[in-house]
Amino acid sequence: MSNKKIPIYVFNNNESKIVLSDEEIYAIETEKKKYAHARAVVIEALKIVQKKRGWISDQAIFAISKILKISISDIEGIATFYSQIFRQPVGKHIIRYCDSVVCYINGYESIVKEITKILKIQPGETTEDGIFTLLPVCCLGNCDKSPTLMINNKTYNCVKSNQIQFLLEKY
């Protein structure tokens, strides 16, 4: 399958083309065949597009809705519900910190303070060089090892603020 992008839908005025690659369309259509209801494929479709592009644009939402024959608002509702689906461009490395009550009690605020000081960004922002995005999450499932931090798919437990510089230098 080539990476050539092909238009799948064009608005009447030809100003806005909505494109997905052959690979993305094929992957979504393949997932669609596995389920009786297209609605069951929405999350997989979003993940397929995000894997290729890093985030989900409004145009991608529209294209997915056309492929699955589901309303744009339904797709948008699902895309915005899950914190793992990005609706805006994110950095190369995603830093997630747990801001649950347990991590709060165990000091996540000092960790976030150190990250924001070093990277010069606030939660929800991406560094100017596009390397890091800092995002809060309601729980990373490691309450017994809090405070917890996750960079991409790697989880760091019992994190201390004096470890942040070392952790960031790995990326």
Coordinates of C-alpha atoms in Angstrom, one line a residue:
M1 CA 0.0 0.0 0.0
S2 CA 1.4 3.4 -1.0
N3 CA 1.5 6.5 1.2
K4 CA 0.1 8.6 -1.6
K5 CA -2.7 10.7 -0.3
I6 CA -5.9 10.6 -2.3
P7 CA -8.9 12.8 -2.0
I8 CA -11.9 10.9 -0.9
Y9 CA -14.3 13.8 -0.4
V10 CA -14.3 17.3 -1.9
F11 CA -16.5 20.2 -0.9
N12 CA -18.6 21.9 -3.6
N13 CA -16.2 24.8 -3.8
N14 CA -13.1 22.7 -4.1
E15 CA -11.3 24.8 -1.4
S16 CA -11.3 22.1 1.2
K17 CA -10.2 18.6 0.3
I18 CA -10.4 15.9 2.9
V19 CA -7.7 13.3 2.3
L20 CA -6.7 10.1 3.9
S21 CA -4.0 7.9 2.6
D22 CA -4.8 4.6 0.9
E23 CA -3.3 2.9 3.9
E24 CA -5.6 4.7 6.3
I25 CA -8.7 4.0 4.2
Y26 CA -7.8 0.3 3.8
A27 CA -7.1 -0.1 7.5
I28 CA -10.4 1.5 8.5
E29 CA -12.4 -0.5 5.9
T30 CA -10.7 -3.7 7.2
E31 CA -11.7 -2.9 10.8
K32 CA -15.2 -2.1 9.6
K33 CA -15.6 -5.6 8.2
K34 CA -14.9 -7.1 11.7
Y35 CA -18.0 -5.6 13.3
A36 CA -21.7 -5.7 12.8
H37 CA -22.0 -2.0 13.6
A38 CA -19.8 0.7 12.2
R39 CA -20.0 2.6 15.5
A40 CA -17.8 -0.1 17.1
V41 CA -15.0 0.9 14.7
V42 CA -14.8 4.6 15.6
I43 CA -12.0 4.3 18.2
E44 CA -10.0 2.0 16.0
A45 CA -10.5 4.4 13.0
L46 CA -9.3 7.4 15.2
K47 CA -6.3 5.4 16.3
I48 CA -5.4 4.4 12.7
V49 CA -5.5 8.1 11.6
Q50 CA -3.7 9.3 14.7
K51 CA -0.9 6.7 14.3
K52 CA -0.2 8.1 10.8
R53 CA -0.7 11.8 11.5
G54 CA 0.0 12.2 15.2
W55 CA -3.4 13.8 15.8
I56 CA -7.0 14.0 14.6
S57 CA -8.0 17.0 12.5
D58 CA -11.5 18.2 11.8
Q59 CA -11.0 17.0 8.2
A60 CA -10.1 13.5 9.5
I61 CA -13.2 13.5 11.7
F62 CA -15.3 14.3 8.6
A63 CA -13.6 11.7 6.5
I64 CA -14.0 9.0 9.1
S65 CA -17.7 9.9 9.4
K66 CA -18.2 9.4 5.7
I67 CA -16.4 6.1 5.7
L68 CA -18.3 4.7 8.7
K69 CA -21.6 6.5 7.8
I70 CA -21.8 7.9 11.4
S71 CA -22.5 11.6 12.2
I72 CA -19.6 14.0 12.6
S73 CA -20.9 14.9 16.1
D74 CA -20.8 11.2 17.2
I75 CA -17.2 10.9 16.0
E76 CA -16.3 14.2 17.6
G77 CA -17.9 13.1 20.9
I78 CA -15.9 9.9 21.0
A79 CA -12.7 11.7 19.9
T80 CA -13.0 14.3 22.6
F81 CA -14.0 11.8 25.3
Y82 CA -10.8 9.8 25.3
S83 CA -7.6 11.6 26.5
Q84 CA -5.5 9.3 24.3
I85 CA -7.0 10.8 21.1
F86 CA -5.4 14.1 20.3
R87 CA -7.5 16.8 18.7
Q88 CA -4.6 19.2 18.1
P89 CA -1.0 18.6 17.1
V90 CA 1.2 17.3 19.9
G91 CA 4.9 17.0 20.5
K92 CA 7.1 14.0 19.5
H93 CA 7.0 12.9 23.2
I94 CA 3.9 13.0 25.3
I95 CA 4.4 13.5 29.0
R96 CA 1.4 12.5 31.0
Y97 CA 1.2 13.1 34.8
C98 CA -1.4 11.8 37.1
D99 CA -3.3 14.5 38.9
S100 CA -5.5 12.1 41.0
V101 CA -6.0 12.6 44.7
V102 CA -3.4 10.0 45.5
C103 CA -0.7 11.6 43.3
Y104 CA -1.7 15.0 44.7
I105 CA -1.1 13.7 48.3
N106 CA 2.2 12.2 47.2
G107 CA 3.5 15.4 45.6
Y108 CA 2.7 15.5 41.9
E109 CA 2.6 19.3 42.0
S110 CA 6.3 19.6 42.6
I111 CA 6.9 17.3 39.6
V112 CA 4.8 19.4 37.3
K113 CA 6.4 22.6 38.6
E114 CA 9.8 21.2 37.7
I115 CA 8.7 20.1 34.3
T116 CA 7.1 23.4 33.5
K117 CA 10.3 25.2 34.7
I118 CA 12.6 23.1 32.6
L119 CA 10.5 22.9 29.4
K120 CA 8.9 26.4 29.8
I121 CA 5.4 25.1 29.0
Q122 CA 2.2 24.8 31.0
P123 CA 0.0 21.7 31.1
G124 CA -1.7 21.2 27.8
E125 CA 1.1 23.0 25.9
T126 CA 3.8 21.8 23.5
T127 CA 7.4 23.0 23.6
E128 CA 8.3 25.4 20.8
D129 CA 10.6 22.8 19.2
G130 CA 7.7 20.4 19.1
I131 CA 9.6 17.8 21.2
F132 CA 7.4 17.6 24.3
T133 CA 3.7 18.0 25.2
L134 CA 2.7 18.0 28.8
L135 CA -0.8 16.6 29.6
P136 CA -2.6 15.9 32.9
V137 CA -4.5 12.6 33.2
C138 CA -7.0 11.7 35.9
C139 CA -5.2 8.4 36.7
L140 CA -2.4 6.2 35.4
G141 CA -3.4 3.2 37.5
N142 CA -0.3 3.2 39.7
C143 CA -1.7 4.7 42.9
D144 CA 0.5 2.4 45.1
K145 CA 3.6 3.8 43.3
S146 CA 2.6 7.5 43.1
P147 CA 3.3 10.1 42.0
T148 CA 3.4 8.6 38.5
L149 CA 4.5 10.0 35.3
M150 CA 4.3 8.6 31.8
I151 CA 6.5 9.6 28.8
N152 CA 5.2 8.1 25.6
N153 CA 4.5 4.5 26.7
K154 CA 7.1 4.3 29.5
T155 CA 5.7 4.7 33.1
Y156 CA 7.9 6.2 35.9
N157 CA 6.8 5.5 39.5
C158 CA 7.6 7.2 42.8
V159 CA 8.9 10.1 40.8
K160 CA 10.7 12.9 42.6
S161 CA 11.2 16.4 41.3
N162 CA 15.0 16.1 41.3
Q163 CA 14.7 13.2 38.8
I164 CA 12.9 15.2 36.2
Q165 CA 15.9 16.6 34.4
F166 CA 17.4 13.2 34.1
L167 CA 14.2 11.7 32.8
L168 CA 13.7 14.4 30.2
E169 CA 17.3 14.0 28.9
K170 CA 16.5 10.4 27.9
Y171 CA 14.2 11.8 25.2

